[in-house]
Coordinates of C-alpha atoms in Angstrom, one line a residue:
Chain A
M1 CA 18.1 31.7 1.2
R2 CA 20.4 34.8 1.6
L3 CA 21.7 37.2 -1.1
L4 CA 25.1 35.5 -1.0
T5 CA 23.4 32.4 -2.6
H6 CA 21.3 34.4 -4.9
N7 CA 24.4 35.9 -6.2
F8 CA 25.4 32.7 -7.8
L9 CA 22.1 31.2 -8.9
K10 CA 20.8 31.4 -12.4
S11 CA 18.2 29.9 -14.6
N12 CA 19.2 27.7 -17.6
V13 CA 15.7 26.8 -18.7
K14 CA 16.1 25.1 -22.2
G15 CA 19.7 26.3 -22.4
T16 CA 18.9 30.1 -22.1
E17 CA 22.1 32.1 -21.6
N18 CA 20.3 35.2 -20.3
G19 CA 18.9 33.6 -17.1
Y20 CA 21.1 35.6 -14.6
P21 CA 20.5 37.5 -12.4
L22 CA 17.2 36.2 -11.1
N23 CA 14.6 38.7 -10.3
I24 CA 13.3 38.2 -6.8
E25 CA 9.7 38.3 -5.6
V26 CA 9.4 38.5 -1.8
T27 CA 6.5 37.0 0.1
T28 CA 8.2 36.5 3.4
I29 CA 11.6 37.9 4.5
N30 CA 13.5 37.8 7.8
C31 CA 16.4 39.8 9.1
E32 CA 18.7 38.7 11.4
E33 CA 22.1 40.4 12.4
S34 CA 25.3 38.5 12.6
P35 CA 28.9 39.7 13.5
L36 CA 31.0 40.9 10.6
D37 CA 33.5 38.3 9.6
K38 CA 35.9 40.4 7.7
L39 CA 38.3 37.8 6.6
F40 CA 35.6 35.8 5.1
L41 CA 33.9 38.9 3.4
L42 CA 37.3 39.9 1.9
N43 CA 37.9 36.5 0.6
L44 CA 34.4 36.3 -0.8
L45 CA 34.2 39.9 -2.5
P46 CA 36.3 39.2 -5.6
K47 CA 33.9 36.3 -6.5
V48 CA 30.5 38.5 -6.0
N49 CA 28.9 39.9 -9.1
Y50 CA 28.4 43.2 -7.6
P51 CA 25.7 44.7 -10.0
A52 CA 23.7 41.9 -9.5
L53 CA 23.9 42.2 -5.8
R54 CA 23.0 45.8 -5.9
T55 CA 19.9 45.0 -8.1
A56 CA 18.8 42.3 -5.6
V57 CA 19.0 44.7 -2.8
Q58 CA 16.8 47.2 -4.5
Q59 CA 14.4 44.5 -5.3
I60 CA 14.0 43.2 -1.6
S61 CA 14.8 46.5 0.4
Q62 CA 11.3 47.7 0.6
H63 CA 10.2 44.4 2.3
C64 CA 12.8 44.6 5.1
V65 CA 12.0 46.1 8.4
P66 CA 14.4 47.8 9.1
P67 CA 15.1 48.8 5.6
L68 CA 18.4 47.6 4.2
P69 CA 21.5 49.9 4.2
E70 CA 22.7 51.6 1.1
I71 CA 25.4 50.1 -0.7
P72 CA 27.5 52.0 -3.2
E73 CA 26.0 52.3 -6.8
Q74 CA 28.9 50.9 -8.3
L75 CA 31.9 49.1 -6.9
D76 CA 34.8 47.2 -8.5
V77 CA 35.3 44.3 -5.9
S78 CA 37.7 42.3 -8.0
D79 CA 40.9 43.4 -6.5
K80 CA 41.4 41.8 -3.2
E81 CA 43.8 44.5 -2.3
S82 CA 41.8 47.4 -3.0
N83 CA 39.0 45.8 -1.1
Q84 CA 40.9 45.8 2.1
N85 CA 40.9 49.7 1.7
L86 CA 37.1 49.8 1.8
D87 CA 36.0 51.8 4.8
H88 CA 34.4 49.7 7.7
E89 CA 30.9 51.3 7.1
T90 CA 30.9 49.8 3.7
L91 CA 32.1 46.5 4.7
K92 CA 29.6 46.3 7.5
N93 CA 26.8 47.2 4.9
L94 CA 28.1 44.6 2.5
H95 CA 28.0 42.0 5.2
R96 CA 24.6 42.9 6.2
V97 CA 23.1 42.6 2.7
L98 CA 24.9 39.4 2.0
F99 CA 24.4 37.4 5.2
D100 CA 21.8 39.1 7.3
V101 CA 18.9 38.8 5.1
Y102 CA 16.7 35.7 4.6
L103 CA 14.2 35.0 1.9
I104 CA 11.9 32.6 3.5
E105 CA 9.1 32.5 0.9
G106 CA 8.9 33.9 -2.4
W107 CA 10.1 33.3 -6.2
L108 CA 13.1 33.7 -8.2
V109 CA 12.2 34.6 -11.7
C110 CA 14.1 33.8 -14.9
P111 CA 14.6 37.3 -16.6
D112 CA 14.6 35.5 -20.0
T113 CA 11.8 32.9 -19.9
G114 CA 9.8 34.2 -16.7
R115 CA 10.0 30.8 -15.2
K116 CA 9.5 31.0 -11.5
F117 CA 11.6 29.1 -9.2
P118 CA 9.8 28.6 -5.9
V119 CA 11.6 29.6 -2.6
K120 CA 9.9 27.8 0.2
E121 CA 11.1 27.5 3.9
G122 CA 14.2 29.3 2.9
I123 CA 15.3 26.9 0.3
P124 CA 15.3 27.7 -3.4
N125 CA 14.0 24.8 -5.8
M126 CA 16.0 25.0 -9.0
I127 CA 15.1 21.5 -10.3
L128 CA 14.2 22.0 -14.0
H129 CA 11.3 20.1 -15.1
E130 CA 11.9 17.2 -17.5
D131 CA 10.6 19.3 -20.5
E132 CA 12.8 22.4 -19.5
I133 CA 16.1 20.5 -19.5
Chain B
E1 CA 62.2 20.3 35.0
A2 CA 60.3 18.6 32.4
E3 CA 58.1 17.3 35.0
A4 CA 57.4 20.9 36.3
E5 CA 56.9 22.2 32.8
A6 CA 54.3 19.5 32.2
E7 CA 52.7 20.1 35.5
A8 CA 52.5 23.9 34.6
Q9 CA 50.9 23.1 31.3
I10 CA 48.3 20.7 32.8
D11 CA 47.4 23.3 35.5
S12 CA 46.9 26.0 32.9
E13 CA 44.7 23.9 31.0
L14 CA 42.7 23.0 34.2
D15 CA 42.3 26.9 34.7
A16 CA 41.2 27.0 31.0
Q17 CA 38.7 24.1 31.4
A18 CA 37.5 25.7 34.7
K19 CA 36.5 28.7 32.8
Y20 CA 34.9 26.7 30.1
N21 CA 33.0 24.9 32.6
K22 CA 31.6 27.8 34.0
D23 CA 30.5 29.2 30.7
T24 CA 28.9 25.7 29.5
E25 CA 25.6 24.4 30.6
H26 CA 27.1 20.9 31.0
N27 CA 27.0 19.5 34.4
N28 CA 30.3 18.8 35.7
H29 CA 30.3 15.4 37.6
N30 CA 33.7 15.4 38.7
P31 CA 34.8 18.9 40.0
I32 CA 38.3 20.2 38.6
K33 CA 40.8 18.7 41.1
P34 CA 44.3 19.9 41.4
Y35 CA 46.8 17.8 39.2
H36 CA 48.2 15.8 42.1
E37 CA 45.0 14.4 43.2
R38 CA 43.9 13.3 39.9
S39 CA 43.1 9.5 39.6
W40 CA 44.4 8.1 36.3
K41 CA 44.8 5.0 34.3
I42 CA 46.7 3.9 31.2
T43 CA 44.5 2.0 28.5
I44 CA 46.4 -0.3 26.2
H45 CA 45.3 -0.7 22.5
T46 CA 46.8 -3.4 20.7
L47 CA 44.9 -4.0 17.6
G48 CA 45.3 -7.3 16.0
S49 CA 47.1 -8.8 19.0
T50 CA 46.1 -10.1 22.3
Y51 CA 48.3 -9.5 25.3
T52 CA 47.4 -11.0 28.5
R53 CA 46.8 -8.9 31.7
Q54 CA 50.3 -9.5 33.0
E55 CA 51.8 -8.6 29.6
Q56 CA 49.8 -5.4 29.7
N57 CA 51.0 -4.5 33.1
E58 CA 54.4 -5.0 31.8
M59 CA 54.0 -2.4 29.2
R60 CA 52.2 -0.2 31.7
S61 CA 55.2 -0.3 34.0
K62 CA 57.4 1.2 31.3
F63 CA 55.5 4.6 31.8
S64 CA 56.2 4.7 35.6
F65 CA 58.9 7.3 34.7
L66 CA 56.0 9.7 34.2
Q67 CA 55.4 9.4 38.1
F68 CA 51.7 10.7 38.1
P69 CA 51.3 11.6 41.6
G70 CA 47.4 10.8 42.0
P71 CA 46.0 7.4 42.6
V72 CA 45.5 4.7 40.0
Q73 CA 41.7 4.1 39.4
M74 CA 40.5 1.6 36.6
K75 CA 37.0 2.7 36.5
H76 CA 36.2 6.3 35.6
P77 CA 39.5 8.0 36.6
D78 CA 39.8 11.6 36.2
D79 CA 42.5 11.2 33.5
E80 CA 42.8 8.4 31.0
Y81 CA 46.0 7.8 29.1
L82 CA 46.1 5.8 26.0
F83 CA 49.0 3.6 24.8
I84 CA 48.7 2.3 21.3
R85 CA 50.9 -0.4 19.7
E86 CA 50.4 -0.4 16.0
V87 CA 51.2 -3.6 14.0
E88 CA 50.5 -4.2 10.3
L89 CA 47.0 -5.3 9.6
D90 CA 45.3 -7.1 6.7
A91 CA 42.1 -6.0 4.9
M92 CA 40.1 -7.8 7.5
G93 CA 41.7 -6.0 10.5
G94 CA 43.8 -9.1 11.7
A95 CA 47.4 -9.0 12.1
V96 CA 49.6 -9.8 9.2
Y97 CA 52.1 -11.3 11.5
P98 CA 49.9 -12.7 14.3
R99 CA 51.5 -13.2 17.7
H100 CA 49.4 -16.4 18.1
C101 CA 48.7 -19.1 16.0
K102 CA 45.0 -19.9 15.4
G103 CA 43.3 -23.0 17.0
E104 CA 41.4 -25.7 15.2
D105 CA 38.2 -23.6 15.1
G106 CA 40.1 -20.7 13.6
K107 CA 39.4 -18.4 16.3
T108 CA 41.0 -19.5 19.7
K109 CA 44.6 -18.5 20.0
K110 CA 47.0 -21.0 21.1
E111 CA 50.8 -20.8 21.3
L112 CA 53.1 -17.8 20.7
I113 CA 54.9 -17.6 17.5
P114 CA 58.0 -16.2 18.8
E115 CA 59.4 -14.6 15.4
N116 CA 56.3 -12.7 15.2
D117 CA 56.2 -11.7 18.7
A118 CA 59.6 -10.2 18.4
R119 CA 58.8 -8.2 15.4
P120 CA 58.9 -4.5 16.2
P121 CA 55.7 -2.6 16.0
L122 CA 55.1 -0.3 13.1
A123 CA 54.6 2.7 15.7
C124 CA 53.8 3.4 19.2
Y125 CA 51.4 6.3 20.3
F126 CA 51.0 7.5 23.9
G127 CA 48.5 10.4 24.7
R128 CA 45.9 11.7 27.0
V129 CA 42.2 10.8 26.2
L130 CA 40.4 14.2 25.5
G131 CA 37.0 12.8 24.2
N132 CA 35.8 9.4 23.3
G133 CA 33.8 8.5 20.4
T134 CA 30.8 6.6 21.9
L135 CA 29.9 6.5 25.5
G136 CA 33.3 6.9 27.2
R137 CA 34.0 9.6 29.5
N138 CA 36.9 12.0 29.4
W139 CA 38.8 13.7 32.2
R140 CA 36.2 16.2 32.9
G141 CA 33.6 13.7 33.7
S142 CA 31.6 14.7 30.6
N143 CA 32.0 13.7 27.0
R144 CA 32.7 16.3 24.6
L145 CA 32.2 14.2 21.6
F146 CA 29.0 12.7 22.9
R147 CA 27.4 16.1 22.8
Y148 CA 27.6 15.9 19.1
S149 CA 26.6 12.3 19.0
L150 CA 23.9 11.4 16.5
K151 CA 21.8 10.1 19.6
K152 CA 21.4 13.7 20.6
R153 CA 20.5 15.0 17.1
T154 CA 17.0 16.1 16.5
Y155 CA 16.9 15.3 12.9
L156 CA 18.4 12.2 11.6
G157 CA 18.0 10.1 8.4
P158 CA 19.1 6.5 7.4
T159 CA 22.2 8.2 5.6
S160 CA 23.3 10.4 8.5
M161 CA 26.8 10.3 9.0
D162 CA 28.3 9.4 12.5
S163 CA 29.9 12.5 14.2
E164 CA 33.3 11.0 14.5
L165 CA 33.7 10.2 10.9
S166 CA 32.3 13.7 10.0
L167 CA 34.7 15.2 12.3
I168 CA 37.7 13.3 10.8
M169 CA 36.5 14.3 7.4
T170 CA 36.4 17.9 8.0
N171 CA 39.6 17.6 9.5
L172 CA 41.0 15.9 6.5
A173 CA 39.8 18.6 4.2
K174 CA 41.3 21.3 6.5
V175 CA 38.1 23.0 7.3
Q176 CA 38.8 25.9 9.8
K177 CA 37.3 29.1 10.7
G178 CA 36.7 31.2 7.7
S179 CA 36.5 28.3 5.4
F180 CA 33.7 28.0 2.9
A181 CA 32.6 24.4 3.0
F182 CA 30.4 22.7 0.4
D183 CA 28.4 19.5 0.7
P184 CA 26.7 18.8 -3.0
F185 CA 24.8 15.8 -1.3
V186 CA 23.9 17.3 1.8
G187 CA 21.1 15.1 3.1
T188 CA 20.4 15.6 6.6
G189 CA 23.6 18.1 6.9
S190 CA 25.3 15.8 9.3
I191 CA 28.7 16.4 7.6
L192 CA 28.0 20.2 7.0
L193 CA 27.4 20.6 10.8
T194 CA 30.8 19.4 11.8
A195 CA 32.1 22.1 9.3
A196 CA 30.2 24.7 11.0
L197 CA 31.4 23.4 14.3
R198 CA 34.9 24.2 13.0
G199 CA 34.0 27.7 12.3
A200 CA 33.1 27.4 8.3
Q201 CA 30.4 29.2 6.6
T202 CA 28.5 26.2 5.0
F203 CA 26.7 25.5 1.8
G204 CA 24.8 22.5 0.7
T205 CA 22.7 21.1 -2.1
D206 CA 20.6 18.1 -2.8
I207 CA 18.3 16.9 -5.2
D208 CA 15.9 15.4 -2.7
L209 CA 13.5 18.1 -1.3
R210 CA 12.0 16.1 1.3
V211 CA 15.3 15.4 3.2
L212 CA 16.1 19.2 2.8
R213 CA 13.0 20.3 4.4
G214 CA 13.1 17.7 7.0
R215 CA 10.1 16.3 8.7
N216 CA 8.6 19.7 10.1
P217 CA 10.0 23.1 11.0
N218 CA 11.3 21.7 14.3
E219 CA 13.0 18.7 12.9
N220 CA 15.1 19.6 9.9
I221 CA 18.7 20.7 8.9
V222 CA 18.6 24.1 10.2
S223 CA 17.1 23.0 13.5
N224 CA 20.0 20.6 13.9
F225 CA 22.3 23.8 13.4
Q226 CA 20.2 25.7 15.8
Q227 CA 20.5 23.0 18.4
Y228 CA 24.3 23.7 18.5
G229 CA 24.0 27.4 18.3
L230 CA 25.7 27.3 14.8
P231 CA 24.8 29.8 12.0
P232 CA 22.5 28.2 9.6
P233 CA 23.7 26.7 6.2
E234 CA 22.7 27.9 2.9
L235 CA 20.7 25.2 1.0
V236 CA 19.5 24.9 -2.3
R237 CA 17.7 22.2 -4.1
S238 CA 19.7 21.4 -7.2
D239 CA 21.1 18.7 -9.2
N240 CA 25.0 18.2 -9.0
S241 CA 25.0 16.4 -12.3
I242 CA 24.3 19.9 -13.8
Y243 CA 26.0 22.3 -11.4
H244 CA 27.0 24.5 -14.2
R245 CA 23.3 25.1 -15.2
H246 CA 22.2 26.0 -11.8
F247 CA 25.0 28.3 -10.9
R248 CA 26.7 30.9 -13.0
K249 CA 30.3 30.8 -13.8
H250 CA 32.2 32.0 -11.0
L251 CA 35.9 32.0 -9.7
P252 CA 36.7 29.2 -7.4
L253 CA 34.5 29.7 -4.4
F254 CA 35.0 26.8 -1.8
D255 CA 38.0 26.0 0.3
A256 CA 36.6 22.5 1.2
I257 CA 34.2 20.1 -0.2
V258 CA 33.2 17.5 2.2
T259 CA 30.6 14.8 1.1
D260 CA 29.1 11.3 1.3
P261 CA 27.8 10.6 -2.0
P262 CA 25.0 8.4 -2.8
Y263 CA 25.9 5.0 -3.9
G264 CA 22.9 3.1 -5.6
I265 CA 19.6 2.3 -5.1
R266 CA 18.9 2.4 -1.3
A267 CA 20.5 6.2 -1.1
G268 CA 18.4 7.1 -4.0
A269 CA 20.9 8.5 -6.3
R270 CA 19.1 10.5 -8.8
K271 CA 19.4 13.1 -11.4
S272 CA 17.0 15.4 -13.3
G273 CA 15.3 14.3 -16.4
S274 CA 12.5 12.0 -17.7
R275 CA 12.2 8.4 -16.5
R276 CA 10.9 7.3 -20.0
G277 CA 13.3 5.1 -21.6
D278 CA 12.5 6.3 -25.1
G279 CA 13.6 9.8 -24.4
E280 CA 10.5 11.4 -25.3
V281 CA 9.4 14.0 -22.9
R282 CA 5.8 15.0 -22.2
P283 CA 5.5 18.8 -21.8
V284 CA 4.2 20.1 -18.7
L285 CA 0.9 22.2 -19.1
E286 CA 1.4 25.7 -17.9
E287 CA -1.5 25.5 -15.4
Y288 CA 0.3 22.5 -13.5
R289 CA 3.7 23.8 -13.7
Y290 CA 4.1 25.2 -10.5
D291 CA 2.9 22.2 -8.5
H292 CA 4.7 19.9 -10.9
V293 CA 6.8 17.4 -9.1
A294 CA 9.9 17.0 -11.6
Q295 CA 10.8 13.6 -12.6
T296 CA 14.0 12.4 -11.7
R297 CA 15.8 9.5 -13.0
P298 CA 18.5 7.2 -11.7
Y299 CA 22.1 8.5 -11.5
A300 CA 24.8 5.8 -12.2
V301 CA 27.6 5.9 -9.7
S302 CA 30.2 6.3 -12.2
D303 CA 28.6 9.5 -13.2
V304 CA 28.0 10.6 -9.7
M305 CA 31.8 10.5 -9.1
A306 CA 32.8 12.1 -12.3
D307 CA 30.5 14.9 -11.9
L308 CA 31.6 15.3 -8.1
L309 CA 35.3 15.4 -9.2
N310 CA 34.6 17.8 -11.8
V311 CA 32.6 20.3 -9.8
A312 CA 35.3 20.0 -7.1
A313 CA 38.0 21.0 -9.8
M314 CA 35.8 23.7 -10.9
T315 CA 34.7 25.3 -7.7
L316 CA 37.6 24.7 -5.3
V317 CA 40.3 27.3 -4.6
M318 CA 43.8 26.2 -5.5
G319 CA 45.0 24.1 -2.5
G320 CA 41.3 23.5 -1.6
R321 CA 40.3 19.8 -0.7
L322 CA 37.7 17.5 -1.6
T323 CA 37.2 14.7 0.8
Y324 CA 34.5 11.9 0.4
V325 CA 33.7 8.5 1.6
I326 CA 33.1 5.3 -0.5
P327 CA 32.1 2.1 0.7
S328 CA 34.1 -0.9 -0.9
M329 CA 34.3 -4.5 -0.8
L330 CA 37.3 -6.7 -1.1
D331 CA 37.7 -6.4 -4.9
F332 CA 38.4 -2.7 -4.7
N333 CA 42.0 -1.7 -5.7
E334 CA 43.2 1.7 -4.5
E335 CA 45.7 2.1 -7.2
E336 CA 43.4 1.6 -10.1
D337 CA 39.7 1.7 -9.1
L338 CA 39.8 5.4 -7.5
P339 CA 38.3 8.2 -9.7
R340 CA 40.6 10.7 -11.0
H341 CA 40.8 14.2 -12.2
D342 CA 43.5 16.1 -14.0
C343 CA 43.1 19.0 -11.5
L344 CA 43.0 16.9 -8.6
K345 CA 45.8 14.8 -6.7
V346 CA 45.0 12.2 -4.1
V347 CA 46.3 13.3 -0.5
S348 CA 45.2 10.4 1.4
V349 CA 43.1 7.3 1.5
C350 CA 41.8 5.8 4.9
Y351 CA 40.5 2.5 4.8
Q352 CA 38.1 1.3 7.7
P353 CA 37.0 -2.3 7.8
L354 CA 33.5 -2.6 8.6
Q355 CA 32.6 -6.1 8.3
T356 CA 34.1 -9.3 6.8
E357 CA 33.9 -8.3 3.2
L358 CA 32.9 -4.6 3.6
G359 CA 35.1 -1.6 4.2
R360 CA 34.9 2.1 3.9
R361 CA 37.5 4.4 2.4
T362 CA 37.7 8.2 3.2
V363 CA 39.5 9.8 0.0
T364 CA 41.1 13.1 0.1
M365 CA 41.9 15.1 -2.9
E366 CA 43.7 18.4 -3.4
K367 CA 43.2 20.9 -6.1
V368 CA 46.6 21.4 -7.8
K369 CA 45.7 22.7 -11.3
E370 CA 43.4 25.3 -12.5
Y371 CA 40.2 24.2 -14.2
D372 CA 40.0 24.7 -18.0
D373 CA 36.4 25.1 -19.3
R374 CA 37.3 23.8 -22.6
K375 CA 38.5 20.4 -21.2
R376 CA 35.3 19.5 -19.6
D377 CA 34.4 16.4 -21.7
E378 CA 38.1 15.4 -21.4
Y379 CA 38.0 15.5 -17.5
L380 CA 34.8 13.6 -17.5
E381 CA 36.1 11.1 -19.8
G382 CA 39.2 10.6 -17.8
T383 CA 37.8 9.8 -14.5
W384 CA 37.8 6.0 -14.5
V385 CA 41.2 4.8 -15.6
N386 CA 39.8 1.1 -15.6
G387 CA 36.7 2.1 -17.2
P388 CA 33.0 2.3 -15.3
Q389 CA 33.6 -1.3 -14.0
S390 CA 35.5 0.4 -11.2
A391 CA 32.5 2.4 -10.3
E392 CA 30.5 -0.8 -10.3
K393 CA 32.7 -1.9 -7.5
V394 CA 31.3 0.7 -5.2
A395 CA 27.6 0.8 -6.6
N396 CA 24.9 -1.1 -5.1
I397 CA 26.9 -2.6 -2.2
R398 CA 23.7 -3.5 0.0
E399 CA 22.3 -5.5 -2.9
R400 CA 25.7 -7.3 -3.5
L401 CA 26.0 -8.0 0.0
I402 CA 22.7 -9.7 0.0
E403 CA 23.5 -11.6 -3.0
A404 CA 26.6 -12.7 -1.6
A405 CA 24.8 -13.8 1.7
K406 CA 22.3 -15.8 -0.4
K407 CA 25.1 -17.8 -1.8
K408 CA 26.4 -18.9 1.4
P409 CA 25.3 -22.4 2.8
G410 CA 22.7 -22.2 5.4
Y411 CA 21.2 -18.9 4.1
E412 CA 17.8 -20.5 3.5
E413 CA 17.5 -22.0 6.9
K414 CA 18.4 -18.6 8.4
A415 CA 16.0 -16.7 6.3
A416 CA 13.1 -19.1 7.2
W417 CA 14.2 -18.8 11.0
R418 CA 14.2 -15.1 10.6
K419 CA 10.6 -15.1 8.9
Q420 CA 9.3 -17.2 11.8
K421 CA 10.7 -15.1 14.3
R422 CA 9.0 -11.9 12.7
K423 CA 5.7 -13.8 12.5
E424 CA 5.9 -15.1 16.2
T425 CA 6.7 -11.2 17.2
K426 CA 3.6 -10.0 15.3
E427 CA 1.3 -12.4 16.6
A428 CA 2.6 -11.8 20.4
K429 CA 2.0 -8.2 19.7
K430 CA -1.5 -8.7 18.4
R431 CA -2.5 -10.9 21.4
A432 CA -1.2 -8.2 23.9
K433 CA -3.2 -5.8 22.1
L434 CA -6.4 -7.7 22.2
E435 CA -5.7 -8.6 26.0
G436 CA -5.4 -5.0 26.7
A437 CA -8.5 -4.3 24.8
D438 CA -10.4 -7.0 26.5
Q439 CA -9.6 -5.8 30.1
G440 CA -11.2 -2.4 29.2
V441 CA -14.6 -4.5 28.6
N442 CA -16.2 -6.2 31.4
S443 CA -18.3 -8.6 29.7
K444 CA -17.1 -10.8 26.8
S445 CA -19.7 -11.2 24.1
P446 CA -20.0 -14.8 23.2
N447 CA -19.6 -13.6 19.5
S448 CA -16.5 -11.6 20.2
N449 CA -14.0 -11.6 17.3
D450 CA -11.2 -13.4 18.9
D451 CA -8.3 -12.8 16.4
S452 CA -5.7 -14.7 18.5
E453 CA -7.3 -17.8 17.7
R454 CA -6.7 -17.2 14.1
G455 CA -3.7 -18.8 12.5

């Protein structure tokens, strides 16, 4: 699972509205560089929840070798036009944190109920148990 | 002059191919020959009609103006050209206006029907074969599509989609470089794979954890992608019937949704929730929670499709496309039985006959209207214009086919014959095993358990 996916996942255990963003507990993590796809990234950025991305980066950075790059503390990504003016370094770093970090084993923890969703072999298991629906 | 232009184009293609061959690992059985030495042939396809060899050759001679310089070679030529004469076909793949009338046994063709024979075709197509779906060879002697054939795939399942249809589907959904493609019923990932082949970023979900994780780390969806040097898909185990409960509200995200939804018992259509009919749910004790295997219950096809269309309407960008396949039998009516959504418009329906009574439809829809959160229930209720009976027409087709076969005369004899055959094969195998075991032992004890003497 990469941070791209994490940005969209939430917990809705027993209908909680405060299940986003999920906290990340890392057991095993991998980094694999991929080339920057600028077009795809610019299309994607307006849909990304930036604060959640930043929090996620902070939660996993210590586990990454080499450590993850710094991304701006605050960034308004909602406007496609202004995103195009972002400097190349920032775009590269955004690409890196969104696409190049793989959580192989770990947990995604609901910030409201504490329910832990397992991540195994890179696949998060979000299925609710029958008493959580 | 047109000839020279065509020749120049073919030569430049040959140059490009020569470079491609150097870069790929594929063995080149036919070294690239210059255009004027390349052997060729024209294949004639006349679905629904039969033409004698002489009639076919007359068709071929009409293309003599092309003046291909090389020799004609019917077996494994360097270049194969295809001429397709299209006539109107009925639901079973036969011609609506057949050239010949049928003989008494209903099969052999007898005399020509002049009025039908004189009818102009619907269309004619002529082109060069670049790749052949199954075992054919193309003009470079290697088969591009065969490379992606399921036969070469490391991880397969009973629901894996053949590569040809996957490629067609991703084409219909306009998947291209830079697209974000989604398969909510990803299974073994065969459709997502072709999306990635076209340069898309891919995302797949499924409720079945076993199929997502594959047989082992070397035989799973990700290893299939690695086999072709493709970037891995993002995978999540989730329930498409509650997409909005797994994923936060987000702006339309996907350019294409391409999928083969589960249709009934064999494909195991399931959704989250208790299987108990009384609706009562037993709480999961805390100490067992992380190992607890969540119960899932049957997911009616009518809901599968309603949810699929709604998720598509919600998550597709404007102009984005949803392409899915449905099996259908003869009672299916495209006008009335296709599921609908206020935000989606049907762009195409491609029907493929499979057996006498069974066919497959590839449906493509396009998002034409923005999704309104408040209308969710309205959208879901409007899915089936004719009511859920339309969904029943595509559900559990395998079981329906078996039921239909049972009603046919001679079914019982056939079934008994099959049972007998299976028994014989089983016994033959047993005997062979024992004979092999006996040969390993020099002396036969008088009390040996000779199973082959039993029944």
